[in-house]
Amino acid sequence: MKDIQSERDSRRINIQKVGVKTVTYPITVLDKARKQQHTVATVNMYVNLPHRFKGTHMSRFLEILNDFHGEIDINSFPVILRKMKDRLEAEASHLEIEFPYFLDKNGGGRGRSTGHYRCQLHGSLNLEEDLLLTVEVPISIPVVENPPRRLPGSYGRWGHAAVSVRLRHFFWIEDLILSIEEEVESEIAQLLARQRPVISVESLARRVGRCLEGLSAISWFSVTVHNFGDECATFATVSCP
Amino acid sequence: MKDIQSERDSRRINIQKVGVKTVTYPITVLDKARKQQHTVATVNMYVNLPHRFKGTHMSRFLEILNDFHGEIDINSFPVILRKMKDRLEAEASHLEIEFPYFLDKNGGGRGRSTGHYRCQLHGSLNLEEDLLLTVEVPISIPVVENPPRRLPGSYGRWGHAAVSVRLRHFFWIEDLILSIEEEVESEIAQLLARQRPVISVESLARRVGRCLEGLSAISWFSVTVHNFGDECATFATVSCP
Amino acid sequence: MKDIQSERDSRRINIQKVGVKTVTYPITVLDKARKQQHTVATVNMYVNLPHRFKGTHMSRFLEILNDFHGEIDINSFPVILRKMKDRLEAEASHLEIEFPYFLDKNGGGRGRSTGHYRCQLHGSLNLEEDLLLTVEVPISIPVVENPPRRLPGSYGRWGHAAVSVRLRHFFWIEDLILSIEEEVESEIAQLLARQRPVISVESLARRVGRCLEGLSAISWFSVTVHNFGDECATFATVSCP
Amino acid sequence: MKDIQSERDSRRINIQKVGVKTVTYPITVLDKARKQQHTVATVNMYVNLPHRFKGTHMSRFLEILNDFHGEIDINSFPVILRKMKDRLEAEASHLEIEFPYFLDKNGGGRGRSTGHYRCQLHGSLNLEEDLLLTVEVPISIPVVENPPRRLPGSYGRWGHAAVSVRLRHFFWIEDLILSIEEEVESEIAQLLARQRPVISVESLARRVGRCLEGLSAISWFSVTVHNFGDECATFATVSCP
């Protein structure tokens, strides 16, 4: 039987991307405190095909995923991308995962608590390799008083900062999250100390941006700060100059 | 050809409910200010079959929906439920719709604005008729100062109150929404005026509950107040004593 | 300082339910093949308070969750519920978790593959203890031919069966899933073999129901079969006679 | 009082984008059969600011939306974009809306039915104006027989085609939808007529692509076909050569 999938295609319109999407898969990622943590990812895998190919073997994507037994982290990304590119005879390969990342925190008087942060890793391998890490950090606002303090109970969700970075060398996800949180809290405290406090998505985005500029591990960044309002969300984006 | 759908079924296990779900459908609902407003609903329609029936004609649900050209509101609910019960020869009929309800507001210095509220109408007709109206009202918290005021810019989403009521007689959705908003704002102002302000889901739920108790149009209610926190939402529910 | 949360409340309207909702939390559940599997759950925990209480200590819910380090399964449910009831001095306690459950399968010619199934465990402890297990099993339809066979490539999502059960004694989630899948496939094959094949949500729901009736471990069940259509989903529900 | 929002900002990091997101808003769009149809959109509006600006006036976005009373369609897009660019003194303006578009159909024996299609309009105005229209068309597969026919009842959701186009001149959304549906049905019929039918996302994407190439109103297109599988979705993308 002829292999229809890899037969040359005479049709003019070429497939740009082909692959699998929204695979729910248990993974382990690197964790600074506990070495590894178990979580569940939504995975997309796709390739760009050379023009002579008509289609691809979808099952190979899941085979490659199974080969790694879900050990998918910043270190294994390049290896998986290379395997995809080779086994699918592709011009370029792409791997995108999204997962909740759990972080234990010592809440002031609130005892130990576990927060989670939505994270994404988007990698691609063409002639060069590219890896983008995105973390989403919730923002809440303390009560304005002298000194500012938080109300007992939650202040609700003011918004979040979605930060994407390209790295020069390895950097812990938790260190990135904690840097962003620190910067946001410090900016809010300064803004609230003013006579006429205005907390804006613009000022927070710029503040986080300046912080990332100062981190030598980061070669590129983009910061979008969202504020959830009653009728709509407002947002501002800054990125690497 | 024999009509398989209405043929008696000798099998012991009876169908409890059968129908259509998550139909996206444009509807018009009653609007106090503008007589009617256009919105889009998600519709569920289902029936309880008498034991002798094996199945039903799914297409009839959508035919009935089309017959009403999307004019689905508190007044037409009983008519549609009756038609469903009759045409599907059912023991009981159920109609559930969920839709955004738009409300124009005169924002203080912010000019005219359009807010929207998620609403649900759940009706059923068995021996008696029952209609449950649910509205979801967002809650935000002003800054604590002397006097309390809101920060310029949004304070984010503290949470929402989901209120379900059964009515003795017609009552405008906007009047229900405005009553709830007024009650919530007033409770928050009182709580913030205290030496040690604590805004809790319990106190807000109870306050809205007491307000609903005082409205003669309402024969039954349930109030759930949610507070969106960093790690989780907290909630409290009160209902008709 | 007076403890406001546990102070008697003179107000007439009582809190019915109070707790935390949609906590994202890493858990381990029992797994027949591998003893344990790691997954991520969405957790709700709440209690019914005795009338004399005004509110509760929300932080205690998360403390209890942390105490179990995410080892939440059919066996630990009663223990957690008891701890909630005791520590929060409640009349009744409720624990609800929802999580993807992963199941390795030997696909015919397709090699090893990992499927996932949405599962829920809803437990409550009042005077008696109650535990409800729900699994959602996808349904797809093979091509009608003589003999019936599947098209190469996926046939898309015909629908799913959502099955809730109460158990007399321990039963593996995977055994429940596999029983349902077997029953569904066998019913579809029979229906397709007819001269005029009609695959209906009613017949599938009834078939799965009859199968569950025959399993001695199951003391109660409810089956809802959904079919995703172009314009809407249709569904039918059967439950324990 | 000094106007903080428009004051020159000495900070190096510039705001790239600023605006409002996910505004739920009732709109009317052009409809070939009925002139206009009412639907509900999710709206994003944002601008690129010149470097000298520090922030913008968020309320102006909603004011502009209100000015048009929700009459937002292919014809009014350029006018709204111009107004945004002028009133916010921006370098570029962006307007994105997503809405269900309803289409009445004469189902063969199934009577009149109302289908809905998820649509998006993404417009931007920089030095030039750009408008992208995206429609999502569901795909289902008939039973393979001789001749091919559909099963009574729905065949579930095989997948969908998401088609984005740029237009040379006005083109009705319904004509675009119907062209895609016709093409998909015809390709599936041809594939099923083969000895070894293989329905692949690649062949469907290419077929729709060839059709769009032949429509003179379309200056650019991108087609992504998704197939919903049991474990994951597969997809293929083609675009304008």
mmCIF file with all atom_site columns, N, CA and C in Angstrom, chain A residues 90-140:
data_model
loop_
_atom_site.group_PDB
_atom_site.id
_atom_site.type_symbol
_atom_site.label_atom_id
_atom_site.label_alt_id
_atom_site.label_comp_id
_atom_site.label_asym_id
_atom_site.label_entity_id
_atom_site.label_seq_id
_atom_site.pdbx_PDB_ins_code
_atom_site.Cartn_x
_atom_site.Cartn_y
_atom_site.Cartn_z
_atom_site.occupancy
_atom_site.B_iso_or_equiv
_atom_site.pdbx_formal_charge
_atom_site.auth_seq_id
_atom_site.auth_comp_id
_atom_site.auth_asym_id
_atom_site.auth_atom_id
_atom_site.pdbx_PDB_model_num
ATOM 1   N N  . ALA A 1 90  ? 10.713 17.954 9.166  1.00 0.00 ? 90  ALA A N  1
ATOM 2   C CA . ALA A 1 90  ? 10.097 19.270 9.021  1.00 0.00 ? 90  ALA A CA 1
ATOM 3   C C  . ALA A 1 90  ? 11.133 20.376 8.846  1.00 0.00 ? 90  ALA A C  1
ATOM 4   N N  . GLU A 1 91  ? 10.691 21.501 8.320  1.00 0.00 ? 91  GLU A N  1
ATOM 5   C CA . GLU A 1 91  ? 11.556 22.676 8.213  1.00 0.00 ? 91  GLU A CA 1
ATOM 6   C C  . GLU A 1 91  ? 11.712 23.360 9.565  1.00 0.00 ? 91  GLU A C  1
ATOM 7   N N  . ALA A 1 92  ? 10.618 23.329 10.336 1.00 0.00 ? 92  ALA A N  1
ATOM 8   C CA . ALA A 1 92  ? 10.663 23.949 11.660 1.00 0.00 ? 92  ALA A CA 1
ATOM 9   C C  . ALA A 1 92  ? 9.718  23.183 12.566 1.00 0.00 ? 92  ALA A C  1
ATOM 10  N N  . SER A 1 93  ? 10.025 23.184 13.861 1.00 0.00 ? 93  SER A N  1
ATOM 11  C CA . SER A 1 93  ? 9.142  22.518 14.816 1.00 0.00 ? 93  SER A CA 1
ATOM 12  C C  . SER A 1 93  ? 8.770  23.494 15.929 1.00 0.00 ? 93  SER A C  1
ATOM 13  N N  . HIS A 1 94  ? 7.575  23.301 16.483 1.00 0.00 ? 94  HIS A N  1
ATOM 14  C CA . HIS A 1 94  ? 7.055  24.190 17.522 1.00 0.00 ? 94  HIS A CA 1
ATOM 15  C C  . HIS A 1 94  ? 6.447  23.375 18.649 1.00 0.00 ? 94  HIS A C  1
ATOM 16  N N  . LEU A 1 95  ? 6.746  23.779 19.877 1.00 0.00 ? 95  LEU A N  1
ATOM 17  C CA . LEU A 1 95  ? 6.186  23.119 21.056 1.00 0.00 ? 95  LEU A CA 1
ATOM 18  C C  . LEU A 1 95  ? 5.695  24.200 22.005 1.00 0.00 ? 95  LEU A C  1
ATOM 19  N N  . GLU A 1 96  ? 4.422  24.138 22.381 1.00 0.00 ? 96  GLU A N  1
ATOM 20  C CA . GLU A 1 96  ? 3.856  25.143 23.282 1.00 0.00 ? 96  GLU A CA 1
ATOM 21  C C  . GLU A 1 96  ? 3.175  24.427 24.437 1.00 0.00 ? 96  GLU A C  1
ATOM 22  N N  . ILE A 1 97  ? 3.527  24.768 25.664 1.00 0.00 ? 97  ILE A N  1
ATOM 23  C CA . ILE A 1 97  ? 2.831  24.176 26.803 1.00 0.00 ? 97  ILE A CA 1
ATOM 24  C C  . ILE A 1 97  ? 2.341  25.275 27.739 1.00 0.00 ? 97  ILE A C  1
ATOM 25  N N  . GLU A 1 98  ? 1.219  25.011 28.355 1.00 0.00 ? 98  GLU A N  1
ATOM 26  C CA . GLU A 1 98  ? 0.665  25.939 29.349 1.00 0.00 ? 98  GLU A CA 1
ATOM 27  C C  . GLU A 1 98  ? 0.292  25.112 30.573 1.00 0.00 ? 98  GLU A C  1
ATOM 28  N N  . PHE A 1 99  ? 0.630  25.608 31.768 1.00 0.00 ? 99  PHE A N  1
ATOM 29  C CA . PHE A 1 99  ? 0.407  24.801 32.971 1.00 0.00 ? 99  PHE A CA 1
ATOM 30  C C  . PHE A 1 99  ? 0.329  25.703 34.197 1.00 0.00 ? 99  PHE A C  1
ATOM 31  N N  . PRO A 1 100 ? -0.374 25.250 35.254 1.00 0.00 ? 100 PRO A N  1
ATOM 32  C CA . PRO A 1 100 ? -0.301 25.968 36.524 1.00 0.00 ? 100 PRO A CA 1
ATOM 33  C C  . PRO A 1 100 ? 0.990  25.582 37.239 1.00 0.00 ? 100 PRO A C  1
ATOM 34  N N  . TYR A 1 101 ? 1.708  26.602 37.706 1.00 0.00 ? 101 TYR A N  1
ATOM 35  C CA . TYR A 1 101 ? 2.941  26.366 38.447 1.00 0.00 ? 101 TYR A CA 1
ATOM 36  C C  . TYR A 1 101 ? 2.667  26.710 39.908 1.00 0.00 ? 101 TYR A C  1
ATOM 37  N N  . PHE A 1 102 ? 2.965  25.772 40.799 1.00 0.00 ? 102 PHE A N  1
ATOM 38  C CA . PHE A 1 102 ? 2.619  25.947 42.210 1.00 0.00 ? 102 PHE A CA 1
ATOM 39  C C  . PHE A 1 102 ? 3.814  26.448 43.000 1.00 0.00 ? 102 PHE A C  1
ATOM 40  N N  . LEU A 1 103 ? 3.553  27.382 43.897 1.00 0.00 ? 103 LEU A N  1
ATOM 41  C CA . LEU A 1 103 ? 4.623  27.995 44.662 1.00 0.00 ? 103 LEU A CA 1
ATOM 42  C C  . LEU A 1 103 ? 4.194  28.097 46.118 1.00 0.00 ? 103 LEU A C  1
ATOM 43  N N  . ASP A 1 104 ? 4.955  27.443 47.001 1.00 0.00 ? 104 ASP A N  1
ATOM 44  C CA . ASP A 1 104 ? 4.645  27.540 48.428 1.00 0.00 ? 104 ASP A CA 1
ATOM 45  C C  . ASP A 1 104 ? 5.121  28.872 48.970 1.00 0.00 ? 104 ASP A C  1
ATOM 46  N N  . LYS A 1 105 ? 4.299  29.474 49.792 1.00 0.00 ? 105 LYS A N  1
ATOM 47  C CA . LYS A 1 105 ? 4.667  30.767 50.334 1.00 0.00 ? 105 LYS A CA 1
ATOM 48  C C  . LYS A 1 105 ? 4.476  30.792 51.837 1.00 0.00 ? 105 LYS A C  1
ATOM 49  N N  . ASN A 1 106 ? 5.338  31.546 52.481 1.00 0.00 ? 106 ASN A N  1
ATOM 50  C CA . ASN A 1 106 ? 5.121  31.764 53.900 1.00 0.00 ? 106 ASN A CA 1
ATOM 51  C C  . ASN A 1 106 ? 4.319  33.043 54.054 1.00 0.00 ? 106 ASN A C  1
ATOM 52  N N  . GLY A 1 107 ? 3.019  32.881 54.104 1.00 0.00 ? 107 GLY A N  1
ATOM 53  C CA . GLY A 1 107 ? 2.168  34.058 54.302 1.00 0.00 ? 107 GLY A CA 1
ATOM 54  C C  . GLY A 1 107 ? 2.461  34.621 55.676 1.00 0.00 ? 107 GLY A C  1
ATOM 55  N N  . GLY A 1 108 ? 2.499  35.937 55.795 1.00 0.00 ? 108 GLY A N  1
ATOM 56  C CA . GLY A 1 108 ? 2.836  36.607 57.056 1.00 0.00 ? 108 GLY A CA 1
ATOM 57  C C  . GLY A 1 108 ? 2.226  35.876 58.239 1.00 0.00 ? 108 GLY A C  1
ATOM 58  N N  . GLY A 1 109 ? 1.017  36.245 58.614 1.00 0.00 ? 109 GLY A N  1
ATOM 59  C CA . GLY A 1 109 ? 0.391  35.568 59.735 1.00 0.00 ? 109 GLY A CA 1
ATOM 60  C C  . GLY A 1 109 ? -0.517 34.443 59.269 1.00 0.00 ? 109 GLY A C  1
ATOM 61  N N  . ARG A 1 110 ? -0.525 34.223 57.941 1.00 0.00 ? 110 ARG A N  1
ATOM 62  C CA . ARG A 1 110 ? -1.547 33.323 57.419 1.00 0.00 ? 110 ARG A CA 1
ATOM 63  C C  . ARG A 1 110 ? -1.068 31.889 57.269 1.00 0.00 ? 110 ARG A C  1
ATOM 64  N N  . GLY A 1 111 ? 0.136  31.608 57.793 1.00 0.00 ? 111 GLY A N  1
ATOM 65  C CA . GLY A 1 111 ? 0.654  30.246 57.695 1.00 0.00 ? 111 GLY A CA 1
ATOM 66  C C  . GLY A 1 111 ? 1.091  29.954 56.278 1.00 0.00 ? 111 GLY A C  1
ATOM 67  N N  . ARG A 1 112 ? 1.471  28.741 56.032 1.00 0.00 ? 112 ARG A N  1
ATOM 68  C CA . ARG A 1 112 ? 1.951  28.309 54.726 1.00 0.00 ? 112 ARG A CA 1
ATOM 69  C C  . ARG A 1 112 ? 0.774  28.242 53.746 1.00 0.00 ? 112 ARG A C  1
ATOM 70  N N  . SER A 1 113 ? 0.996  28.753 52.554 1.00 0.00 ? 113 SER A N  1
ATOM 71  C CA . SER A 1 113 ? -0.076 28.664 51.565 1.00 0.00 ? 113 SER A CA 1
ATOM 72  C C  . SER A 1 113 ? 0.518  28.330 50.198 1.00 0.00 ? 113 SER A C  1
ATOM 73  N N  . THR A 1 114 ? -0.297 27.762 49.340 1.00 0.00 ? 114 THR A N  1
ATOM 74  C CA . THR A 1 114 ? 0.161  27.378 48.015 1.00 0.00 ? 114 THR A CA 1
ATOM 75  C C  . THR A 1 114 ? -0.523 28.237 46.976 1.00 0.00 ? 114 THR A C  1
ATOM 76  N N  . GLY A 1 115 ? 0.251  29.074 46.295 1.00 0.00 ? 115 GLY A N  1
ATOM 77  C CA . GLY A 1 115 ? -0.301 29.866 45.207 1.00 0.00 ? 115 GLY A CA 1
ATOM 78  C C  . GLY A 1 115 ? -0.031 29.178 43.889 1.00 0.00 ? 115 GLY A C  1
ATOM 79  N N  . HIS A 1 116 ? -0.804 29.497 42.865 1.00 0.00 ? 116 HIS A N  1
ATOM 80  C CA . HIS A 1 116 ? -0.449 28.963 41.565 1.00 0.00 ? 116 HIS A CA 1
ATOM 81  C C  . HIS A 1 116 ? -0.447 30.084 40.532 1.00 0.00 ? 116 HIS A C  1
ATOM 82  N N  . TYR A 1 117 ? 0.399  29.917 39.546 1.00 0.00 ? 117 TYR A N  1
ATOM 83  C CA . TYR A 1 117 ? 0.634  30.914 38.509 1.00 0.00 ? 117 TYR A CA 1
ATOM 84  C C  . TYR A 1 117 ? 0.508  30.236 37.153 1.00 0.00 ? 117 TYR A C  1
ATOM 85  N N  . ARG A 1 118 ? -0.258 30.833 36.257 1.00 0.00 ? 118 ARG A N  1
ATOM 86  C CA . ARG A 1 118 ? -0.361 30.279 34.919 1.00 0.00 ? 118 ARG A CA 1
ATOM 87  C C  . ARG A 1 118 ? 0.946  30.563 34.174 1.00 0.00 ? 118 ARG A C  1
ATOM 88  N N  . CYS A 1 119 ? 1.582  29.522 33.636 1.00 0.00 ? 119 CYS A N  1
ATOM 89  C CA . CYS A 1 119 ? 2.845  29.681 32.909 1.00 0.00 ? 119 CYS A CA 1
ATOM 90  C C  . CYS A 1 119 ? 2.722  29.110 31.503 1.00 0.00 ? 119 CYS A C  1
ATOM 91  N N  . GLN A 1 120 ? 3.506  29.647 30.600 1.00 0.00 ? 120 GLN A N  1
ATOM 92  C CA . GLN A 1 120 ? 3.589  29.109 29.243 1.00 0.00 ? 120 GLN A CA 1
ATOM 93  C C  . GLN A 1 120 ? 5.042  29.012 28.820 1.00 0.00 ? 120 GLN A C  1
ATOM 94  N N  . LEU A 1 121 ? 5.363  27.966 28.095 1.00 0.00 ? 121 LEU A N  1
ATOM 95  C CA . LEU A 1 121 ? 6.655  27.876 27.426 1.00 0.00 ? 121 LEU A CA 1
ATOM 96  C C  . LEU A 1 121 ? 6.374  27.660 25.943 1.00 0.00 ? 121 LEU A C  1
ATOM 97  N N  . HIS A 1 122 ? 6.866  28.562 25.117 1.00 0.00 ? 122 HIS A N  1
ATOM 98  C CA . HIS A 1 122 ? 6.692  28.429 23.663 1.00 0.00 ? 122 HIS A CA 1
ATOM 99  C C  . HIS A 1 122 ? 8.069  28.317 23.032 1.00 0.00 ? 122 HIS A C  1
ATOM 100 N N  . GLY A 1 123 ? 8.348  27.150 22.461 1.00 0.00 ? 123 GLY A N  1
ATOM 101 C CA . GLY A 1 123 ? 9.647  26.956 21.839 1.00 0.00 ? 123 GLY A CA 1
ATOM 102 C C  . GLY A 1 123 ? 9.520  26.673 20.361 1.00 0.00 ? 123 GLY A C  1
ATOM 103 N N  . SER A 1 124 ? 10.513 27.089 19.586 1.00 0.00 ? 124 SER A N  1
ATOM 104 C CA . SER A 1 124 ? 10.513 26.711 18.178 1.00 0.00 ? 124 SER A CA 1
ATOM 105 C C  . SER A 1 124 ? 11.956 26.492 17.720 1.00 0.00 ? 124 SER A C  1
ATOM 106 N N  . LEU A 1 125 ? 12.096 25.630 16.762 1.00 0.00 ? 125 LEU A N  1
ATOM 107 C CA . LEU A 1 125 ? 13.412 25.314 16.220 1.00 0.00 ? 125 LEU A CA 1
ATOM 108 C C  . LEU A 1 125 ? 13.331 25.399 14.710 1.00 0.00 ? 125 LEU A C  1
ATOM 109 N N  . ASN A 1 126 ? 14.009 26.383 14.173 1.00 0.00 ? 126 ASN A N  1
ATOM 110 C CA . ASN A 1 126 ? 14.069 26.540 12.716 1.00 0.00 ? 126 ASN A CA 1
ATOM 111 C C  . ASN A 1 126 ? 15.546 26.419 12.392 1.00 0.00 ? 126 ASN A C  1
ATOM 112 N N  . LEU A 1 127 ? 16.154 27.431 11.808 1.00 0.00 ? 127 LEU A N  1
ATOM 113 C CA . LEU A 1 127 ? 17.623 27.413 11.725 1.00 0.00 ? 127 LEU A CA 1
ATOM 114 C C  . LEU A 1 127 ? 18.156 27.675 13.123 1.00 0.00 ? 127 LEU A C  1
ATOM 115 N N  . GLU A 1 128 ? 17.474 28.572 13.836 1.00 0.00 ? 128 GLU A N  1
ATOM 116 C CA . GLU A 1 128 ? 17.846 28.828 15.222 1.00 0.00 ? 128 GLU A CA 1
ATOM 117 C C  . GLU A 1 128 ? 16.751 28.342 16.170 1.00 0.00 ? 128 GLU A C  1
ATOM 118 N N  . GLU A 1 129 ? 17.116 28.341 17.430 1.00 0.00 ? 129 GLU A N  1
ATOM 119 C CA . GLU A 1 129 ? 16.195 27.885 18.446 1.00 0.00 ? 129 GLU A CA 1
ATOM 120 C C  . GLU A 1 129 ? 15.670 29.105 19.193 1.00 0.00 ? 129 GLU A C  1
ATOM 121 N N  . ASP A 1 130 ? 14.412 29.071 19.558 1.00 0.00 ? 130 ASP A N  1
ATOM 122 C CA . ASP A 1 130 ? 13.837 30.194 20.293 1.00 0.00 ? 130 ASP A CA 1
ATOM 123 C C  . ASP A 1 130 ? 12.963 29.658 21.419 1.00 0.00 ? 130 ASP A C  1
ATOM 124 N N  . LEU A 1 131 ? 13.050 30.293 22.600 1.00 0.00 ? 131 LEU A N  1
ATOM 125 C CA . LEU A 1 131 ? 12.232 29.855 23.730 1.00 0.00 ? 131 LEU A CA 1
ATOM 126 C C  . LEU A 1 131 ? 11.683 31.060 24.475 1.00 0.00 ? 131 LEU A C  1
ATOM 127 N N  . LEU A 1 132 ? 10.386 31.097 24.621 1.00 0.00 ? 132 LEU A N  1
ATOM 128 C CA . LEU A 1 132 ? 9.719  32.209 25.273 1.00 0.00 ? 132 LEU A CA 1
ATOM 129 C C  . LEU A 1 132 ? 9.016  31.671 26.517 1.00 0.00 ? 132 LEU A C  1
ATOM 130 N N  . LEU A 1 133 ? 9.290  32.281 27.667 1.00 0.00 ? 133 LEU A N  1
ATOM 131 C CA . LEU A 1 133 ? 8.639  31.898 28.921 1.00 0.00 ? 133 LEU A CA 1
ATOM 132 C C  . LEU A 1 133 ? 7.667  33.002 29.321 1.00 0.00 ? 133 LEU A C  1
ATOM 133 N N  . THR A 1 134 ? 6.431  32.628 29.615 1.00 0.00 ? 134 THR A N  1
ATOM 134 C CA . THR A 1 134 ? 5.435  33.616 30.039 1.00 0.00 ? 134 THR A CA 1
ATOM 135 C C  . THR A 1 134 ? 4.874  33.229 31.399 1.00 0.00 ? 134 THR A C  1
ATOM 136 N N  . VAL A 1 135 ? 4.819  34.191 32.320 1.00 0.00 ? 135 VAL A N  1
ATOM 137 C CA . VAL A 1 135 ? 4.162  33.936 33.616 1.00 0.00 ? 135 VAL A CA 1
ATOM 138 C C  . VAL A 1 135 ? 3.101  35.002 33.853 1.00 0.00 ? 135 VAL A C  1
ATOM 139 N N  . GLU A 1 136 ? 2.040  34.594 34.526 1.00 0.00 ? 136 GLU A N  1
ATOM 140 C CA . GLU A 1 136 ? 0.950  35.520 34.816 1.00 0.00 ? 136 GLU A CA 1
ATOM 141 C C  . GLU A 1 136 ? 0.889  35.708 36.332 1.00 0.00 ? 136 GLU A C  1
ATOM 142 N N  . VAL A 1 137 ? 1.107  36.924 36.793 1.00 0.00 ? 137 VAL A N  1
ATOM 143 C CA . VAL A 1 137 ? 1.193  37.208 38.228 1.00 0.00 ? 137 VAL A CA 1
ATOM 144 C C  . VAL A 1 137 ? -0.009 38.067 38.656 1.00 0.00 ? 137 VAL A C  1
ATOM 145 N N  . PRO A 1 138 ? -0.845 37.553 39.577 1.00 0.00 ? 138 PRO A N  1
ATOM 146 C CA . PRO A 1 138 ? -2.015 38.311 40.037 1.00 0.00 ? 138 PRO A CA 1
ATOM 147 C C  . PRO A 1 138 ? -1.604 39.585 40.778 1.00 0.00 ? 138 PRO A C  1
ATOM 148 N N  . ILE A 1 139 ? -2.411 40.613 40.673 1.00 0.00 ? 139 ILE A N  1
ATOM 149 C CA . ILE A 1 139 ? -2.157 41.877 41.369 1.00 0.00 ? 139 ILE A CA 1
ATOM 150 C C  . ILE A 1 139 ? -3.353 42.214 42.252 1.00 0.00 ? 139 ILE A C  1
ATOM 151 N N  . SER A 1 140 ? -3.096 42.516 43.532 1.00 0.00 ? 140 SER A N  1
ATOM 152 C CA . SER A 1 140 ? -4.175 43.030 44.368 1.00 0.00 ? 140 SER A CA 1
ATOM 153 C C  . SER A 1 140 ? -3.696 44.294 45.066 1.00 0.00 ? 140 SER A C  1
#
